[in-house]
Amino acid sequence: MSHAPGIRWLARRLGLGVLVVLGAATVAFVAFHLVPGDPVRVLLGAETPTPDQLAEVRGRLGYDRPILVQYGSFLKALFSGDLGYSFQAQEPVSRLIGDQLPPTLELAAAALVLALAVSIGLAVATAGRRPVLRGVSGLLELIAISTPGFWVGVLLLTFFSFRLRLFPAVGSNGFGSLVLPAVTLALGLIGVFTQVLRAGMERALAEPFVLSSRARGTGQTAVRRRHALAHAVVPLIALSGWTVGALLSGSVIIETIFSRQGLGRVVATAVAGRDLPVITGVTVVSAVGFTLVSLFVDWFSRVVDPRLREAVA
Amino acid sequence: MSVPTAVGADFVPGGPGGSGGPGPGPADAVRRRVAVPGALRGVPAYVLLAGLVLVVIALAAAWPGLFSDVPPDAVNPVAALQGPSTRHLFGTDQLGRDEFSRVVHGTRVSVGTGVGATALALVLGSAAGVFAAAAGRVADEVVMRVCDVLMSFPGLLLALMVVAVLGPGTLNAAVAIGVSMTPGFTKLVRGQAMLVRRSDYVRAAVTFGRGRTEINLRHVAPNALAPLLVLATVTVGGAVVAGSSLSFLGLGPQPPAPDWGAMLADGQNYLAVSWAVAVFPGLAVTATVISVTVVGGYLRKRFEGGQADGGF
């Protein structure tokens, strides 16, 4: 097979991705202008501004121009990486996001690694095993999925920070302060990951290649690890979009509970204070991230599963 | 978007729904049974338990006075932050308000937000989905691409954005969650409607010369929507969690209204003094979500078992 279909596929997907990001930016822009009440009044806060003040701020921010002109300059600024100016933080939104992204990525990465390690272990141990074992694991997964993250966080704080004083209750300095937030964030993922992995492994274990591998003398655990697990990971990759969403919305809650710095905290503060440029900026950035992840997922699925390549090309 | 539920096939003993008759067959003798009325025969015990929890929750939402006659906002600073006792079953909060009464009285708002949001998503999603399927290719394409864009706001982010536009509050939080769930419902309804439109009874209706609007309203809409009602019960759980998440962040019901998420947020400041404020409101959310997931999962399995494959 030549590379041409692959490149055409990539170009098409990139084009669609740009459209989705543009759409997200447009939705944010429209929402911005649907706000009941005058955004300039929201910006000026509690003080009651004189009409002159209002007109002055409006002129400075360009709110007195026709809406299509505003939309045009909004898009133009977007392409040059300018996401506007935060009302509350009094700094450019792009700098605010740039500063706050690393701690959130750190938290998300720690939670993801933890969740993967635990659920791979659980799935390898329980897939296709005795009903009792699977029942217990299934019950734990149900509880892990149904328990809201904010409650888990508060419970962990109660016992590990306030009773046992093992970990700090607040802050984002050092490894110790990362443990509880990462565990909290990971817990919701573990339930879902384990279910998906186990279902995939059980499908794979029923395949003839497992039997033939066992017949050649490969041990039970080795077959699970080397053959069944690889098949089970594919549906997990397909969940990446959901995972990114869970990590991002989880970080909004968890960074608030543990008073950590990060993008989630910025979002929570911006929503409460109706700091719309920040919301718009985060929306655009997360749409870009989400699009890249789904692009990666599709590319990866094509690499792993050659049948998809022919279907699309 | 759909999150797999934990109710695996291995949990359901025998064929669900197959044992309507009262005669004790050989399979029935093996099965562990609870003394229940005929309609519930063959329903596993854990589903009955979850259903019972849901009944209690519904009663608490409708008539909180049945469970607690203490007013939820009766302040008593002398008795602040006590642990559980016979007087205060769940202890008291920082203002000495009875935590049990607040959990009971919070049911209506906390569960109502989730149910209301799901209902809104169901209505909006059905309308948009049937419209997309019925109004031709251009409309279909537009609706689907808008859904794609909205679904690129991951998780809570879309709901948070709606709250940022509308401002915090009970109703606004419910609307925000409902709106954020709408694209998923729209896509599902559209898929169903497309299937129904190709079915023989719709073709027969066309042959009989029925109008487009009549066919869409009388045949396509009801048949495309029925499976979604069952799916909606499953999503109520997620909506309740989303609602309490928003109120935990202070974006839902405003004080002094009792609400599970807001109670937890309050209690978080007093963890060093009392553990009770952190435990019970969260337990209420979790019990609700687990019960909804179990019952919804069972209904879905039973419903889909009795139907030809949906195929979307």
Tab-separated table of C-alpha atoms in Angstrom, chain B residues 119-302:
chain	number	residue	atom	x	y	z
B	119	ALA	CA	-35.376	15.507	31.549
B	120	LEU	CA	-34.213	18.709	29.867
B	121	ALA	CA	-31.537	16.844	27.910
B	122	LEU	CA	-34.104	14.240	26.910
B	123	VAL	CA	-36.536	16.876	25.608
B	124	LEU	CA	-33.924	19.009	23.827
B	125	GLY	CA	-32.033	15.987	22.505
B	126	SER	CA	-35.211	14.301	21.233
B	127	ALA	CA	-36.390	17.428	19.464
B	128	ALA	CA	-32.988	18.044	17.853
B	129	GLY	CA	-32.470	14.360	17.041
B	130	VAL	CA	-35.857	13.805	15.399
B	131	PHE	CA	-35.434	17.125	13.567
B	132	ALA	CA	-32.012	16.075	12.267
B	133	ALA	CA	-33.346	12.746	11.074
B	134	ALA	CA	-36.501	14.175	9.524
B	135	ALA	CA	-35.571	17.549	8.046
B	136	GLY	CA	-33.236	16.500	5.264
B	137	ARG	CA	-29.511	16.250	4.683
B	138	VAL	CA	-28.491	19.863	5.244
B	139	ALA	CA	-30.286	20.141	8.597
B	140	ASP	CA	-28.880	16.762	9.600
B	141	GLU	CA	-25.341	17.832	8.770
B	142	VAL	CA	-25.677	21.134	10.657
B	143	VAL	CA	-27.128	19.526	13.798
B	144	MET	CA	-24.511	16.775	13.830
B	145	ARG	CA	-21.567	19.148	13.384
B	146	VAL	CA	-22.881	21.399	16.181
B	147	CYS	CA	-23.051	18.281	18.371
B	148	ASP	CA	-19.446	17.410	17.451
B	149	VAL	CA	-18.296	20.875	18.467
B	150	LEU	CA	-20.203	20.793	21.763
B	151	MET	CA	-18.875	17.317	22.515
B	152	SER	CA	-15.331	18.654	22.178
B	153	PHE	CA	-15.873	20.429	25.514
B	154	PRO	CA	-14.851	17.572	27.731
B	155	GLY	CA	-16.713	16.496	30.870
B	156	LEU	CA	-17.988	19.238	33.122
B	157	LEU	CA	-16.474	22.020	31.009
B	158	LEU	CA	-19.587	22.650	28.915
B	159	ALA	CA	-21.769	22.794	32.038
B	160	LEU	CA	-19.247	25.163	33.657
B	161	MET	CA	-19.361	27.386	30.582
B	162	VAL	CA	-23.161	27.552	30.696
B	163	VAL	CA	-23.021	28.464	34.389
B	164	ALA	CA	-20.483	31.176	33.567
B	165	VAL	CA	-22.987	32.641	31.114
B	166	LEU	CA	-26.149	32.224	33.209
B	167	GLY	CA	-24.626	32.789	36.638
B	168	PRO	CA	-24.781	30.416	39.625
B	169	GLY	CA	-28.045	29.077	41.075
B	170	THR	CA	-30.138	25.927	41.413
B	171	LEU	CA	-32.092	26.306	38.190
B	172	ASN	CA	-29.083	27.511	36.217
B	173	ALA	CA	-27.006	24.538	37.384
B	174	ALA	CA	-29.743	22.120	36.273
B	175	VAL	CA	-30.026	23.885	32.905
B	176	ALA	CA	-26.237	23.819	32.494
B	177	ILE	CA	-26.011	20.084	33.112
B	178	GLY	CA	-29.030	19.437	30.906
B	179	VAL	CA	-27.490	21.418	28.055
B	180	SER	CA	-24.161	19.658	28.448
B	181	MET	CA	-25.886	16.263	28.176
B	182	THR	CA	-27.962	17.242	25.143
B	183	PRO	CA	-25.471	16.481	22.303
B	184	GLY	CA	-25.155	12.853	23.414
B	185	PHE	CA	-28.921	12.392	23.520
B	186	THR	CA	-29.308	14.143	20.168
B	187	LYS	CA	-26.935	11.718	18.473
B	188	LEU	CA	-28.668	8.703	20.006
B	189	VAL	CA	-32.181	9.861	19.094
B	190	ARG	CA	-31.072	10.657	15.558
B	191	GLY	CA	-29.589	7.175	15.173
B	192	GLN	CA	-32.798	5.596	16.448
B	193	ALA	CA	-34.978	7.813	14.287
B	194	MET	CA	-32.951	6.899	11.202
B	195	LEU	CA	-33.569	3.217	11.944
B	196	VAL	CA	-37.275	3.710	12.534
B	197	ARG	CA	-37.684	5.707	9.323
B	198	ARG	CA	-36.380	2.774	7.342
B	199	SER	CA	-38.769	0.347	9.029
B	200	ASP	CA	-41.678	-1.302	7.265
B	201	TYR	CA	-44.457	0.311	9.282
B	202	VAL	CA	-43.202	3.778	8.353
B	203	ARG	CA	-43.095	2.744	4.697
B	204	ALA	CA	-46.620	1.393	5.073
B	205	ALA	CA	-47.743	4.734	6.495
B	206	VAL	CA	-46.168	6.473	3.506
B	207	THR	CA	-48.052	4.135	1.187
B	208	PHE	CA	-51.293	5.056	2.920
B	209	GLY	CA	-50.579	8.658	2.018
B	210	ARG	CA	-49.947	10.006	5.499
B	211	GLY	CA	-48.200	13.395	5.642
B	212	ARG	CA	-44.583	13.839	6.720
B	213	THR	CA	-45.409	15.694	9.888
B	214	GLU	CA	-47.958	13.127	10.919
B	215	ILE	CA	-45.577	10.246	10.284
B	216	ASN	CA	-42.785	11.955	12.201
B	217	LEU	CA	-44.993	12.764	15.170
B	218	ARG	CA	-47.085	9.599	15.334
B	219	HIS	CA	-44.608	6.935	14.280
B	220	VAL	CA	-40.993	8.066	14.233
B	221	ALA	CA	-40.897	10.092	17.453
B	222	PRO	CA	-42.545	7.584	19.841
B	223	ASN	CA	-40.642	4.594	18.505
B	224	ALA	CA	-37.294	6.354	18.473
B	225	LEU	CA	-37.759	7.679	21.999
B	226	ALA	CA	-38.865	4.595	23.902
B	227	PRO	CA	-35.375	3.036	24.238
B	228	LEU	CA	-34.002	6.382	25.390
B	229	LEU	CA	-36.213	6.563	28.440
B	230	VAL	CA	-34.419	3.535	29.805
B	231	LEU	CA	-31.029	4.969	28.933
B	232	ALA	CA	-32.025	8.202	30.660
B	233	THR	CA	-32.467	6.391	33.985
B	234	VAL	CA	-28.821	5.355	33.809
B	235	THR	CA	-27.628	8.886	33.067
B	236	VAL	CA	-29.532	10.385	36.019
B	237	GLY	CA	-26.718	9.081	38.245
B	238	GLY	CA	-24.079	11.025	36.349
B	239	ALA	CA	-26.303	14.089	36.360
B	240	VAL	CA	-26.708	13.925	40.151
B	241	VAL	CA	-22.919	13.777	40.547
B	242	ALA	CA	-22.468	16.682	38.116
B	243	GLY	CA	-25.082	18.679	40.021
B	244	SER	CA	-23.428	18.111	43.386
B	245	SER	CA	-20.048	18.896	41.816
B	246	LEU	CA	-21.344	22.286	40.701
B	247	SER	CA	-22.883	22.993	44.089
B	248	PHE	CA	-19.679	21.822	45.782
B	249	LEU	CA	-17.917	24.535	43.773
B	250	GLY	CA	-20.515	27.023	45.026
B	251	LEU	CA	-22.200	27.316	41.625
B	252	GLY	CA	-25.463	25.541	42.460
B	253	PRO	CA	-28.059	26.250	45.167
B	254	GLN	CA	-27.048	29.204	47.287
B	255	PRO	CA	-27.028	29.128	51.127
B	256	PRO	CA	-28.888	28.480	53.334
B	257	ALA	CA	-30.657	25.965	51.047
B	258	PRO	CA	-29.656	22.427	52.117
B	259	ASP	CA	-27.864	20.634	49.281
B	260	TRP	CA	-25.514	17.651	49.472
B	261	GLY	CA	-22.671	19.165	47.459
B	262	ALA	CA	-22.851	22.510	49.241
B	263	MET	CA	-22.994	20.761	52.644
B	264	LEU	CA	-19.772	18.921	51.827
B	265	ALA	CA	-18.115	22.144	50.744
B	266	ASP	CA	-19.142	23.731	54.063
B	267	GLY	CA	-18.037	20.714	56.046
B	268	GLN	CA	-14.626	20.661	54.395
B	269	ASN	CA	-13.589	23.696	56.461
B	270	TYR	CA	-14.292	21.872	59.724
B	271	LEU	CA	-12.724	18.495	59.010
B	272	ALA	CA	-10.205	18.902	61.805
B	273	VAL	CA	-13.083	19.133	64.307
B	274	SER	CA	-15.767	16.788	63.013
B	275	TRP	CA	-15.653	13.915	60.555
B	276	ALA	CA	-19.426	13.600	60.396
B	277	VAL	CA	-19.885	16.733	58.264
B	278	ALA	CA	-17.677	15.164	55.596
B	279	VAL	CA	-19.183	11.703	55.570
B	280	PHE	CA	-22.972	11.803	55.426
B	281	PRO	CA	-23.778	14.182	52.546
B	282	GLY	CA	-21.295	12.317	50.334
B	283	LEU	CA	-22.765	8.999	51.421
B	284	ALA	CA	-26.179	10.241	50.292
B	285	VAL	CA	-24.828	11.145	46.824
B	286	THR	CA	-22.999	7.835	46.477
B	287	ALA	CA	-25.965	5.721	47.623
B	288	THR	CA	-28.187	7.547	45.132
B	289	VAL	CA	-25.797	7.070	42.234
B	290	ILE	CA	-25.108	3.399	42.959
B	291	SER	CA	-28.834	2.642	43.221
B	292	VAL	CA	-29.640	4.515	40.017
B	293	THR	CA	-26.809	2.735	38.180
B	294	VAL	CA	-27.878	-0.711	39.384
B	295	VAL	CA	-31.589	-0.256	38.652
B	296	GLY	CA	-30.958	1.562	35.363
B	297	GLY	CA	-28.467	-1.084	34.241
B	298	TYR	CA	-30.918	-3.838	35.069
B	299	LEU	CA	-33.766	-2.095	33.226
B	300	ARG	CA	-31.568	-1.546	30.211
B	301	LYS	CA	-30.489	-5.165	30.097
B	302	ARG	CA	-34.048	-6.390	30.533
